mmCIF file of C-alpha atoms and ligand atoms in Angstrom:
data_model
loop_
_atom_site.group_PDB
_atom_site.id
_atom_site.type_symbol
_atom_site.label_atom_id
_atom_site.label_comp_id
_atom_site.label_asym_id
_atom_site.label_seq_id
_atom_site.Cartn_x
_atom_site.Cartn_y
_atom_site.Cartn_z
ATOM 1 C CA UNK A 1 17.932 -7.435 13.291
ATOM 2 C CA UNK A 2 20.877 -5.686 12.497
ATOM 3 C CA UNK A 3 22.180 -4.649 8.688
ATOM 4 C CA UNK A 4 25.146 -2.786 9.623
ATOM 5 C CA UNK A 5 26.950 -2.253 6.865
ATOM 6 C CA UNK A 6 24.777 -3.928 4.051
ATOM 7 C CA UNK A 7 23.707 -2.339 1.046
ATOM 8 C CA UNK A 8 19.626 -2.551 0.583
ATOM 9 C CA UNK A 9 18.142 -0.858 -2.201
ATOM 10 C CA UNK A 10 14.117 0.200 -2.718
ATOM 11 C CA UNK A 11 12.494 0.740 -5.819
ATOM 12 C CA UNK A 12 9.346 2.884 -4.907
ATOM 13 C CA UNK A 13 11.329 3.731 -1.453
ATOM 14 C CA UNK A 14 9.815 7.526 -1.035
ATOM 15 C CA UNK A 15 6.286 5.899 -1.343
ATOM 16 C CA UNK A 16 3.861 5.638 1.274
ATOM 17 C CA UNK A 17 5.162 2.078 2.499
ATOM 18 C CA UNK A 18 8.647 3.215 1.480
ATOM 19 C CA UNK A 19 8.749 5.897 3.546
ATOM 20 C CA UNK A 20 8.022 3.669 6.900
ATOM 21 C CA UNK A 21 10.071 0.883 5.431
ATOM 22 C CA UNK A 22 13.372 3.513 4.958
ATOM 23 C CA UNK A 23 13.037 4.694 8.398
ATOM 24 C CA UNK A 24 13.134 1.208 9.963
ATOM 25 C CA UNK A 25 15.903 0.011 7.800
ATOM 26 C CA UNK A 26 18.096 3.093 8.711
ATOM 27 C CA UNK A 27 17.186 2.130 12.211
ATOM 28 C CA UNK A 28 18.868 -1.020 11.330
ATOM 29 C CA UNK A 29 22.115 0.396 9.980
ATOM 30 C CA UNK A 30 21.949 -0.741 6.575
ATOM 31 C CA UNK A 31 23.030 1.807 3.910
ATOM 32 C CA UNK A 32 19.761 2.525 1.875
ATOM 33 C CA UNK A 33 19.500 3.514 -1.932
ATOM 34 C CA UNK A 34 16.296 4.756 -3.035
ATOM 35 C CA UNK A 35 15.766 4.318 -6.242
ATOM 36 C CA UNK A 36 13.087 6.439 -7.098
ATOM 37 C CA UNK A 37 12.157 8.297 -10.822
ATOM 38 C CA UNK A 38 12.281 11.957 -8.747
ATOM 39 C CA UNK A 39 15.245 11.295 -6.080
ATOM 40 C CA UNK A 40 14.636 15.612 -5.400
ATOM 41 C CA UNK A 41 11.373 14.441 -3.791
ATOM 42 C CA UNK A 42 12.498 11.220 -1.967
ATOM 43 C CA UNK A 43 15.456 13.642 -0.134
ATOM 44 C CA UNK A 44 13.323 14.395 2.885
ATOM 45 C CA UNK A 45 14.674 10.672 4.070
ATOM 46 C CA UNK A 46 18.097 11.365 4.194
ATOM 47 C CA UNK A 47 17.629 12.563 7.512
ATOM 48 C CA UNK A 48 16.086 9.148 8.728
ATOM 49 C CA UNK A 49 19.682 8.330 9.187
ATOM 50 C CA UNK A 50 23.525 8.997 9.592
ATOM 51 C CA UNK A 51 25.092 11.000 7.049
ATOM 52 C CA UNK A 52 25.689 9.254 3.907
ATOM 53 C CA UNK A 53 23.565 6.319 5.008
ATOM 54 C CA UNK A 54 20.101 6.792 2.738
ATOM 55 C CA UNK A 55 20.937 7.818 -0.491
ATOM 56 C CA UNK A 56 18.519 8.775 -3.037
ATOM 57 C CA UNK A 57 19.325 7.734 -6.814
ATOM 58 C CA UNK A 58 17.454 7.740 -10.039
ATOM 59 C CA UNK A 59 15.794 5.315 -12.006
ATOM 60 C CA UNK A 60 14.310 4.651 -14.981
ATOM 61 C CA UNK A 61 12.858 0.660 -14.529
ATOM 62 C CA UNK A 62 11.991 0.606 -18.059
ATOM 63 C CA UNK A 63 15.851 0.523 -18.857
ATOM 64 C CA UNK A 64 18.127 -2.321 -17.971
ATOM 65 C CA UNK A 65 21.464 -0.021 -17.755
ATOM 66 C CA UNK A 66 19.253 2.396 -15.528
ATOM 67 C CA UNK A 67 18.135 -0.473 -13.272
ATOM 68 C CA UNK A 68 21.519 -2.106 -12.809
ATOM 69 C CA UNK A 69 23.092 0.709 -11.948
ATOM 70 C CA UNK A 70 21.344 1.464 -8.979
ATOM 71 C CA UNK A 71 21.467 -2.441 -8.012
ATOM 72 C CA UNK A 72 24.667 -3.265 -8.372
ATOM 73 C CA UNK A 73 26.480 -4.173 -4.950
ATOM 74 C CA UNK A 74 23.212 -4.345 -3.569
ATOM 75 C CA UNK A 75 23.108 -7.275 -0.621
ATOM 76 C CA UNK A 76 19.077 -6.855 -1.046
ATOM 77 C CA UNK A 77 16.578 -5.164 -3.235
ATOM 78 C CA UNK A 78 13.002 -4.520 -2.270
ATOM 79 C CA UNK A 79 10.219 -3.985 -5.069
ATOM 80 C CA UNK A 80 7.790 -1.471 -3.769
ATOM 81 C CA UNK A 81 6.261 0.096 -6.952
ATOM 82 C CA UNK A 82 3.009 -0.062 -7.985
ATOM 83 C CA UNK A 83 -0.079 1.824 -8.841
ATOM 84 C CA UNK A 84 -3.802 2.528 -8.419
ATOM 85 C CA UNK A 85 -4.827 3.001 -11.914
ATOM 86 C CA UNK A 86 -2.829 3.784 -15.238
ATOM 87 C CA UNK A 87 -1.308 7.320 -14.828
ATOM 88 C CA UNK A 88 1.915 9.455 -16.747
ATOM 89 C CA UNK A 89 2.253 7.216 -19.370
ATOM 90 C CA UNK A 90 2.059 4.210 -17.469
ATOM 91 C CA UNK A 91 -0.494 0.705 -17.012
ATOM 92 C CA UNK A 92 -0.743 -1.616 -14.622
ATOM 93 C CA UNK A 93 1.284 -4.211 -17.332
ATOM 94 C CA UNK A 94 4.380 -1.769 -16.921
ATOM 95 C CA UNK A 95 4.520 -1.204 -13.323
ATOM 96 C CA UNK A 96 3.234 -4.364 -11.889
ATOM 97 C CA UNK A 97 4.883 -6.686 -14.412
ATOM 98 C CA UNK A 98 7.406 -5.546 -16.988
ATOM 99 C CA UNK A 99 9.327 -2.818 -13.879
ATOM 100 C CA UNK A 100 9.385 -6.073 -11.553
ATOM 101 C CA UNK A 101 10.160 -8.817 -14.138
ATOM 102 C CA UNK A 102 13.158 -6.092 -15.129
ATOM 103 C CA UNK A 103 14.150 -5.644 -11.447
ATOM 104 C CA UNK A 104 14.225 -9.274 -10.723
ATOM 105 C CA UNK A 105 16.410 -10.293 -13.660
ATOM 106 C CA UNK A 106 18.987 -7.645 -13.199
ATOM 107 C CA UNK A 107 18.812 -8.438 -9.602
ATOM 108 C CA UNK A 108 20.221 -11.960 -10.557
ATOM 109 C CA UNK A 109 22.404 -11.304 -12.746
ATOM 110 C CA UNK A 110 23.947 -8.880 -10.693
ATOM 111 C CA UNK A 111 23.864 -11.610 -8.267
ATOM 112 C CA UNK A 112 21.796 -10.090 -5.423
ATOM 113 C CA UNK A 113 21.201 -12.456 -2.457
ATOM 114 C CA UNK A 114 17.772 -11.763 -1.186
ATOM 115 C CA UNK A 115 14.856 -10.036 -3.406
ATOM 116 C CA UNK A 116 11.350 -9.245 -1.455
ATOM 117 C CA UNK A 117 8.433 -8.252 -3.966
ATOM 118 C CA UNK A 118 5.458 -6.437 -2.902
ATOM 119 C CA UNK A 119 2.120 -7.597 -4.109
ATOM 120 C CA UNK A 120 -1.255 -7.332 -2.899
ATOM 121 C CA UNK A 121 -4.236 -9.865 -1.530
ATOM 122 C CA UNK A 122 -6.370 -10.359 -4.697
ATOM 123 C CA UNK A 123 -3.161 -11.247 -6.736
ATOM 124 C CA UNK A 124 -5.534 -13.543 -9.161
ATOM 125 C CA UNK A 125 -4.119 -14.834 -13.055
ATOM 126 C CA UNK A 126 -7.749 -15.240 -13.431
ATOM 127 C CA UNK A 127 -9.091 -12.137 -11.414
ATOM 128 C CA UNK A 128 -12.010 -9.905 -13.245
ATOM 129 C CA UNK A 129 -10.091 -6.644 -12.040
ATOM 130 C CA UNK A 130 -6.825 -5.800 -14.454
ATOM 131 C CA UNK A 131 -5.014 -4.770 -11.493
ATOM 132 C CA UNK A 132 -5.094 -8.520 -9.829
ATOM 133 C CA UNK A 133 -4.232 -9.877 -13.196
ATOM 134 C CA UNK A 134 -0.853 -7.939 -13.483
ATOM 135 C CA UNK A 135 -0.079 -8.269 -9.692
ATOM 136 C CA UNK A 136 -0.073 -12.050 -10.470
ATOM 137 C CA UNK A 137 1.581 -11.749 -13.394
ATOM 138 C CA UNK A 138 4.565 -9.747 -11.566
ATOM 139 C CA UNK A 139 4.526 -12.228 -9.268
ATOM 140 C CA UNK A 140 5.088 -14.945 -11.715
ATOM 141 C CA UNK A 141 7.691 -12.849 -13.653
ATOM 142 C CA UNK A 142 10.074 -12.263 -10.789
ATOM 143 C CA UNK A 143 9.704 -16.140 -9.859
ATOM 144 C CA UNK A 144 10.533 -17.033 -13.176
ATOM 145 C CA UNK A 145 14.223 -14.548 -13.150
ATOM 146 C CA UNK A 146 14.501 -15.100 -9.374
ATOM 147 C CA UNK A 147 12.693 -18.150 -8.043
ATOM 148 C CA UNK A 148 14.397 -17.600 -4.340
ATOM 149 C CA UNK A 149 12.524 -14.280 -3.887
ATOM 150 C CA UNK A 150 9.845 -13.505 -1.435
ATOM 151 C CA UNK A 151 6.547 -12.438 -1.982
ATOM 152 C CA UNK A 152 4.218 -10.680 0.370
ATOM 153 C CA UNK A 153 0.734 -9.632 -0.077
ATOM 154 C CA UNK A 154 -0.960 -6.918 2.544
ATOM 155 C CA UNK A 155 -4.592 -6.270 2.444
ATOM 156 C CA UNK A 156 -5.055 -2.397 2.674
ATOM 157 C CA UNK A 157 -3.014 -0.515 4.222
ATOM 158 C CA UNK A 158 -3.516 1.810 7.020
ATOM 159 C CA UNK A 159 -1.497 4.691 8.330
ATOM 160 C CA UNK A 160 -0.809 8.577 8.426
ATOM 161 C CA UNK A 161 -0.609 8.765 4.816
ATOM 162 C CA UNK A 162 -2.605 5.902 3.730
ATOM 163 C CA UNK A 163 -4.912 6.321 0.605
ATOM 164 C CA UNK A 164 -8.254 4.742 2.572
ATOM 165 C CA UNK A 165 -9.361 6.659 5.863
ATOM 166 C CA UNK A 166 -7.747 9.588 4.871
ATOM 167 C CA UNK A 167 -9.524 9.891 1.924
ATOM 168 C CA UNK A 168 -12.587 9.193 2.894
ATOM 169 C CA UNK A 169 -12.397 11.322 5.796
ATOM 170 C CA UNK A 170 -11.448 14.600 3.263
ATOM 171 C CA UNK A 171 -14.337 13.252 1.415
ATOM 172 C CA UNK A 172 -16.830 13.611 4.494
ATOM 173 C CA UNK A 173 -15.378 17.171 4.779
ATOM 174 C CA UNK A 174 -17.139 18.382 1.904
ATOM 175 C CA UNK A 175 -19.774 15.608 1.310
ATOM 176 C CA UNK A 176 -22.576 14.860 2.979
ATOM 177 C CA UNK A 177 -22.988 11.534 2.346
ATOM 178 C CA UNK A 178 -20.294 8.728 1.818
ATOM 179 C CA UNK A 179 -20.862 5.895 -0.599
ATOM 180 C CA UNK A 180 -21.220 1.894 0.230
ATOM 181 C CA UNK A 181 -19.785 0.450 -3.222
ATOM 182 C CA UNK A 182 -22.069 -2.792 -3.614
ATOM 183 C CA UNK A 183 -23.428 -1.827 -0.550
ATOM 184 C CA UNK A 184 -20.464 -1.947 1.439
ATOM 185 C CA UNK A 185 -20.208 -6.027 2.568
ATOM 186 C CA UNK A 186 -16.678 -6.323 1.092
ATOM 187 C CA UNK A 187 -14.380 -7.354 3.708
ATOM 188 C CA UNK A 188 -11.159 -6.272 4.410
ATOM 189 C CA UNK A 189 -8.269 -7.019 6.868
ATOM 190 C CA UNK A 190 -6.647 -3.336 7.296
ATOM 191 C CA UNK A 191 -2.715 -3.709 8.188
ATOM 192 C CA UNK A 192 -0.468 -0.770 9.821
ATOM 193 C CA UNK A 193 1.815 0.248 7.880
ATOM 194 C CA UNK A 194 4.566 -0.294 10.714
ATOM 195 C CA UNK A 195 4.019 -3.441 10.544
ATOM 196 C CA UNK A 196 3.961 -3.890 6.706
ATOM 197 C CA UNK A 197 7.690 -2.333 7.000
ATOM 198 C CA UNK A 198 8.736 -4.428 10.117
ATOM 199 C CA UNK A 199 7.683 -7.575 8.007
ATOM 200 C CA UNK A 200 9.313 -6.674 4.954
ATOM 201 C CA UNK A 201 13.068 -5.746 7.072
ATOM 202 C CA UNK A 202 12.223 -9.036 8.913
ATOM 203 C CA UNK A 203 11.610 -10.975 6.180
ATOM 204 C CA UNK A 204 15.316 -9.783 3.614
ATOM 205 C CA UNK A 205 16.742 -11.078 6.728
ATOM 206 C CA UNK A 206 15.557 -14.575 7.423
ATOM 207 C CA UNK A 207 16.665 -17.552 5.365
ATOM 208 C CA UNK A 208 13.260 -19.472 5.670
ATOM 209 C CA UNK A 209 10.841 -16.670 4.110
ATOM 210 C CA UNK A 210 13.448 -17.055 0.141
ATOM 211 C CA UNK A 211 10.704 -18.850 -2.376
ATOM 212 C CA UNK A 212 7.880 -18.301 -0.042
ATOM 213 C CA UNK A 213 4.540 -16.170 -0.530
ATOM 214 C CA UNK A 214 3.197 -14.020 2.598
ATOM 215 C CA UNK A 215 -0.596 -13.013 2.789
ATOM 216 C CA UNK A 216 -0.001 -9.484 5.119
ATOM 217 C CA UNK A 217 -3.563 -9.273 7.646
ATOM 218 C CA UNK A 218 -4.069 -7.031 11.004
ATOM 219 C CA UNK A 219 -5.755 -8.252 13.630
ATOM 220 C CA UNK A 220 -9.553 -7.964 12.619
ATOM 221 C CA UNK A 221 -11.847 -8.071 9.595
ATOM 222 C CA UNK A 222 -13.867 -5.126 8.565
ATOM 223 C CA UNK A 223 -16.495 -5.136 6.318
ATOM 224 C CA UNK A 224 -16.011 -1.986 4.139
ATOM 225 C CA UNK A 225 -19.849 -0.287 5.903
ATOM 226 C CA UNK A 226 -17.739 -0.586 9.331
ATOM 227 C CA UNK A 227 -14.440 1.143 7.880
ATOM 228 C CA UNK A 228 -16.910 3.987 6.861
ATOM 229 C CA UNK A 229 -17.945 4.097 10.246
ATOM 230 C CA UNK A 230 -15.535 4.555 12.246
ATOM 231 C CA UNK A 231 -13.934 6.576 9.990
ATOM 232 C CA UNK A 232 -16.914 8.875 10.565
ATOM 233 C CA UNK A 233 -16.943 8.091 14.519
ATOM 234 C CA UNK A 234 -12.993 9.393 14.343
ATOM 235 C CA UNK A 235 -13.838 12.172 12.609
ATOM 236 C CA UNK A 236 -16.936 13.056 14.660
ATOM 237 C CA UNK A 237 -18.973 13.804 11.705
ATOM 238 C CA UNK A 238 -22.456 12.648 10.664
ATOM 239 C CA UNK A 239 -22.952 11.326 7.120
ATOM 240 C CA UNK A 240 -25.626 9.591 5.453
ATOM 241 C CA UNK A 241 -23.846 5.720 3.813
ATOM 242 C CA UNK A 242 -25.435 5.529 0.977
ATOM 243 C CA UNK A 243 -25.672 2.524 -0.890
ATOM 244 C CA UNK A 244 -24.485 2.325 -4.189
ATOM 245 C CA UNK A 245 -25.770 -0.428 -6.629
ATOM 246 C CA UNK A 246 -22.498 -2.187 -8.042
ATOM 247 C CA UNK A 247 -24.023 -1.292 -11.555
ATOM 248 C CA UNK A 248 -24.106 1.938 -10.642
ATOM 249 C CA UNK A 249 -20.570 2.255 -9.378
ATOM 250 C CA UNK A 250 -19.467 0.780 -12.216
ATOM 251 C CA UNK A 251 -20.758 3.527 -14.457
ATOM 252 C CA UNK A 252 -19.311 6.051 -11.911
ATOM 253 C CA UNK A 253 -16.145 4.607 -11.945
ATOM 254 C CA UNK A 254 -16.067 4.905 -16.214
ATOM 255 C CA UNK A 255 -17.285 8.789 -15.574
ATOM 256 C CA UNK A 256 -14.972 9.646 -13.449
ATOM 257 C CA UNK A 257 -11.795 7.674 -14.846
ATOM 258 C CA UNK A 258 -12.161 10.412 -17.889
ATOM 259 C CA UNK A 259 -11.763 13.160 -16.339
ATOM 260 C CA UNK A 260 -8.446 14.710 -17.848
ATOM 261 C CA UNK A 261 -5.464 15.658 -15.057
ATOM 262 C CA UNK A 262 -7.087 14.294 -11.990
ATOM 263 C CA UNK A 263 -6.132 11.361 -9.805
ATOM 264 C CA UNK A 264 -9.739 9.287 -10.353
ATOM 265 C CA UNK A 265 -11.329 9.315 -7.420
ATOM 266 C CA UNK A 266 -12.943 5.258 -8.269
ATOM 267 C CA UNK A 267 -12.356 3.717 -11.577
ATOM 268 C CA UNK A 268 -14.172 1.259 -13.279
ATOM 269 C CA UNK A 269 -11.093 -1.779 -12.313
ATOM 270 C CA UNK A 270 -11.682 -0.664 -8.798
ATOM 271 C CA UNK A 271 -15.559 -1.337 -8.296
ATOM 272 C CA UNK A 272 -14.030 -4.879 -9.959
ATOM 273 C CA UNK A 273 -11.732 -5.712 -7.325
ATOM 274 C CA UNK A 274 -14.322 -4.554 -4.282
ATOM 275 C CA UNK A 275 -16.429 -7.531 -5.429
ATOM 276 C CA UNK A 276 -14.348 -9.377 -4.008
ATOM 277 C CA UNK A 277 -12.965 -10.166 -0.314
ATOM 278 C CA UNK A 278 -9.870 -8.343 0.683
ATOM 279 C CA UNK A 279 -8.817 -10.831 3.230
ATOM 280 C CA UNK A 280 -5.699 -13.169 3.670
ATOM 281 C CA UNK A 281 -6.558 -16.569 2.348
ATOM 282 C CA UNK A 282 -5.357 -18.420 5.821
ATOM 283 C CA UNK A 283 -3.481 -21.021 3.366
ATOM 284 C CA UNK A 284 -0.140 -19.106 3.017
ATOM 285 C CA UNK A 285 1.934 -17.458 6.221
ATOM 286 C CA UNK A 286 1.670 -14.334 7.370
ATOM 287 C CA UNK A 287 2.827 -11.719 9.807
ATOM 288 C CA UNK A 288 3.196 -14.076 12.786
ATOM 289 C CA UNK A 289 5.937 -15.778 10.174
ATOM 290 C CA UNK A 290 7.642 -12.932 10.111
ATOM 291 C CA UNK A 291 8.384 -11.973 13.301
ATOM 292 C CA UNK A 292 5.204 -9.387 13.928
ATOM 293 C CA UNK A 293 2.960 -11.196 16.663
ATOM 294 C CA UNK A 294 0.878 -8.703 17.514
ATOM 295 C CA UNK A 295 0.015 -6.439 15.119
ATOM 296 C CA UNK A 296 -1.735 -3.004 15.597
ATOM 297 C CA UNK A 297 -5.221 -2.487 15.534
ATOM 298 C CA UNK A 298 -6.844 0.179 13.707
ATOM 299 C CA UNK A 299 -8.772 1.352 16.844
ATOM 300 C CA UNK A 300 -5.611 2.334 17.972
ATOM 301 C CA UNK A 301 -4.019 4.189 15.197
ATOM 302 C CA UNK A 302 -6.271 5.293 12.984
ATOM 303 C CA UNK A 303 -7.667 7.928 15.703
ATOM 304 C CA UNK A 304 -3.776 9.352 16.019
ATOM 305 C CA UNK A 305 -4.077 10.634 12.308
ATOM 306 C CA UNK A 306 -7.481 11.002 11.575
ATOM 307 C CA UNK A 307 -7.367 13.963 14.381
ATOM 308 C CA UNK A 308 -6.393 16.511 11.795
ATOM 309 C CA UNK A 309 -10.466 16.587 10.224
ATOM 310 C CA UNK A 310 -12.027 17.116 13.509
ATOM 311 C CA UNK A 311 -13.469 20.731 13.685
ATOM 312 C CA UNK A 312 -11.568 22.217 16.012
ATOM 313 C CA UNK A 313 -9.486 19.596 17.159
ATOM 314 C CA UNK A 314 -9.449 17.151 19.278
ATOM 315 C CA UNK A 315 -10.148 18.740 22.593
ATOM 316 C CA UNK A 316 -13.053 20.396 21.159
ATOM 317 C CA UNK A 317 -16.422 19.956 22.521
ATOM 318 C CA UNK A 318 -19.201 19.391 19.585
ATOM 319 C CA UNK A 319 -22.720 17.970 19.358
ATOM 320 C CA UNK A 320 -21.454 15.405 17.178
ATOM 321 C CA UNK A 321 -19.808 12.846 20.020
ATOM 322 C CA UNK A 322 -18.398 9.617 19.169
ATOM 323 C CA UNK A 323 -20.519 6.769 18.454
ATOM 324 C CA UNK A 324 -23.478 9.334 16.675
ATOM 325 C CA UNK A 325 -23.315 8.148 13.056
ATOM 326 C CA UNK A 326 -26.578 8.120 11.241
ATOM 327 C CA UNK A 327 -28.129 4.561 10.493
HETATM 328 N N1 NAP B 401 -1.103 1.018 0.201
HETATM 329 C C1 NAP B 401 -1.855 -0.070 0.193
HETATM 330 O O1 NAP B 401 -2.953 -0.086 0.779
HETATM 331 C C2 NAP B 401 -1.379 -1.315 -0.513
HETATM 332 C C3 NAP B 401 -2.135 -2.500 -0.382
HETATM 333 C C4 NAP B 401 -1.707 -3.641 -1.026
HETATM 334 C C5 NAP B 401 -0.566 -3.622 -1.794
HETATM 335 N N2 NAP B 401 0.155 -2.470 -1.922
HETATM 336 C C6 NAP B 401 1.355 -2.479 -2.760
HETATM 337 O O2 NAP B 401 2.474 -2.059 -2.014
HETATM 338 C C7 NAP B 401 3.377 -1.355 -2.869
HETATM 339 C C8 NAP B 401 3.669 0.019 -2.270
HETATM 340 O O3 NAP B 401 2.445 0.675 -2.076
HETATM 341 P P1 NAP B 401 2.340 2.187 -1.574
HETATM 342 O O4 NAP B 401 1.010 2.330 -0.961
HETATM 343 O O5 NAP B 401 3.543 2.545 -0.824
HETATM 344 O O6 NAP B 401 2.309 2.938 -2.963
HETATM 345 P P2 NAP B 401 2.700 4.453 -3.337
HETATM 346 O O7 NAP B 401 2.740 5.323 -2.160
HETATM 347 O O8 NAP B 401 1.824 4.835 -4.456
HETATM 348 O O9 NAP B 401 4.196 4.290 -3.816
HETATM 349 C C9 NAP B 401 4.528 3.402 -4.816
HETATM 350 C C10 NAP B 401 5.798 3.825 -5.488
HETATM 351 O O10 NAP B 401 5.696 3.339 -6.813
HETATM 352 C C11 NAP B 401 6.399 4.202 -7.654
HETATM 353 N N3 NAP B 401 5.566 4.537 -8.812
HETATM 354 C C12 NAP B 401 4.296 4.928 -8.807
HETATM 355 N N4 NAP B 401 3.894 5.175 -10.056
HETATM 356 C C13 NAP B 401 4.955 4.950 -10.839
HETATM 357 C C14 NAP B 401 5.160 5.052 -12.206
HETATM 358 N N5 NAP B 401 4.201 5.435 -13.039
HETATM 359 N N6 NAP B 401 6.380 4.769 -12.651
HETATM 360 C C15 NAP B 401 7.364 4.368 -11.817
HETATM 361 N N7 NAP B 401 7.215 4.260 -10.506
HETATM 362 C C16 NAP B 401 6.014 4.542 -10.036
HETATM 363 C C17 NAP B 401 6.683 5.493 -6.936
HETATM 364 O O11 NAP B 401 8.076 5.609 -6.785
HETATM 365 P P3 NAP B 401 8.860 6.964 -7.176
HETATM 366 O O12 NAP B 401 7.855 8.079 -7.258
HETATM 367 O O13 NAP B 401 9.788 7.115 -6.036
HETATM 368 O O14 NAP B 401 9.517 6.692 -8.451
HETATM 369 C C18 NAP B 401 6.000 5.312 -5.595
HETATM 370 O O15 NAP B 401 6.786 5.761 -4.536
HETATM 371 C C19 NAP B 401 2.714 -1.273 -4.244
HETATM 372 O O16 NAP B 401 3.178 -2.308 -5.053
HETATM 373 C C20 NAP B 401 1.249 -1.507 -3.923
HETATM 374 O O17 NAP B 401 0.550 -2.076 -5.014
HETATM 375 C C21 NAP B 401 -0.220 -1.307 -1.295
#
């Protein structure tokens, strides 16, 4: 699909979904704005395209003026931002509801034709975990200012940079056992982030996805025990999975949510939203609708990235071969 010419602007563009989604827009020939709070940090994209073509620009989304700015003459904005747990000032109520709710009204009235919003599976009104709440409240904001816009949902995402293997791999570098939250039966349905960005392009550019919400799968459920696993199998490492009591994790996740200055590693909304599935539904459309019919497996990709923990690389010979992970 080609956007020559066409402005498209991201909010959250230098992000780990941005970053895949910028590339295959540039490959499309739109001109890209990034609208992004450090646009110092989000320059390493310019190159992604032709001179000129992806331009960084700051934002403040807590300020109309700020917001319209970078919006205006925009033929499409994507929503991207979004957060783990409350950091630098910020909850889940002011990224996942009052930055989109702001986006999607300015958006509007600056008379935008095609707005794509990204959520996540687990999106609930009525969810236990604060971070479903305000993804369906954000969803029901930019609705109500922009009823034509698109939603999509992914389950986790997987790729180079992604926040799940990776981190569990560092983790197995240093620990010697890896933890089973609730004793690991929550299932997901990983998605590539390729894919995730080939969706979103596809969908700013077809008529029949405006007013409709996507639920963003791979090809396979996981339950979150296997994930470990071949995580571990990729990395060739032997770790005991320990089980952890959802109790338990619970009172982990309040621990380690105080510690001052650090990214929490689990926090207490986080052991709430493993309780539950992290699945598509199979009532709303998904990839397929958009265009990607065969999506990529994580046998396939996650081995390209998770390369960098293995001792010695990956043409070294160990005693720890693929397959060996401890019961
Ligand atoms: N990754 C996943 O597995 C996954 C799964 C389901 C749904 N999602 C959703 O997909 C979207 C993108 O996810 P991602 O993995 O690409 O996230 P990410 O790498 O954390 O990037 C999100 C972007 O949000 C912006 N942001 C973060 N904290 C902010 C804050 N306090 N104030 C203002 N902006 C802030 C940042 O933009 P700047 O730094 O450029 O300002 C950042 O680039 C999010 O809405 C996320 O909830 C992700």
């Amino acid at each position: 699909m080609s956007y020559r010419n066409r402005v498209i602007t991201v909010f959250g563009g230098s992000g780990f979904i941005g970053r895949h989604l910028i590339r295959r827009l540039a490959r499309s020939g739109a001109v890209v704005r990034i609208a992004t709070r450090h646009p110092s940090k989000a320059a390493f994209l310019k190159t992604a395209g032709a001179v000129g073509q992806i331009v960084p620009l700051a934002v403040d989304v807590r300020r109309d003026d700020s917001v319209a700015r970078v919006i205006r003459e925009s033929d499409v904005v994507i929503n991207l931002i979004g957060i783990l747990h409350p950091q630098g000032g910020w909850d889940f109520a002011t990224a996942h509801v009052d930055a989109p709710a702001r986006i999607a009204l300015v958006a509007k009235a600056e008379g935008v034709e095609r707005l794509i919003h990204v959520s996540a599976i687990g999106a609930d009104a009525n969810g236990t975990a604060e971070y479903a709440r305000s993804k369906a409240a954000g969803e029901q904001a930019v609705l109500d200012a922009f009823p034509e816009a698109t939603i999509l949902r992914p389950s986790i995402v997987f790729g180079p940079e992604d926040q799940f293997f990776n981190r569990f791999a560092a983790m197995a570098q240093v620990s010697p056992f890896l933890p089973l939250i609730g004793g690991g039966k929550t299932r997901f349905q990983p998605v590539y982030v390729g894919d995730v960005a080939e969706a979103i392009a596809n969908a700013a550019g077809d008529p029949a996805s405006k007013g409709r919400t996507y639920e963003l799968g791979g090809p396979k459920v996981y339950s979150f025990e296997e994930l470990m696993r071949i995580t571990l199998r990729e990395i060739r490492r032997n770790r005991w999975l320990v089980p952890v009591p959802w109790n338990m994790a619970e009172s982990l996740g309040g621990l380690l949510e105080k510690i001052p200055l650090i990214a929490p590693p689990l926090t207490r909304d986080q052991v709430e939203l493993l309780r539950r599935d992290n699945v598509p539904s199979g009532t709303l459309p998904g990839l397929a609708d958009l265009g990607v019919a065969q999506p990529t497996m994580v046998e396939v990709m996650v081995p390209t990235y998770l390369v960098r923990f293995i001792v010695g690389g990956t043409y070294t010979t160990t005693r720890k071969i693929r397959g060996q992970v401890p019961e």
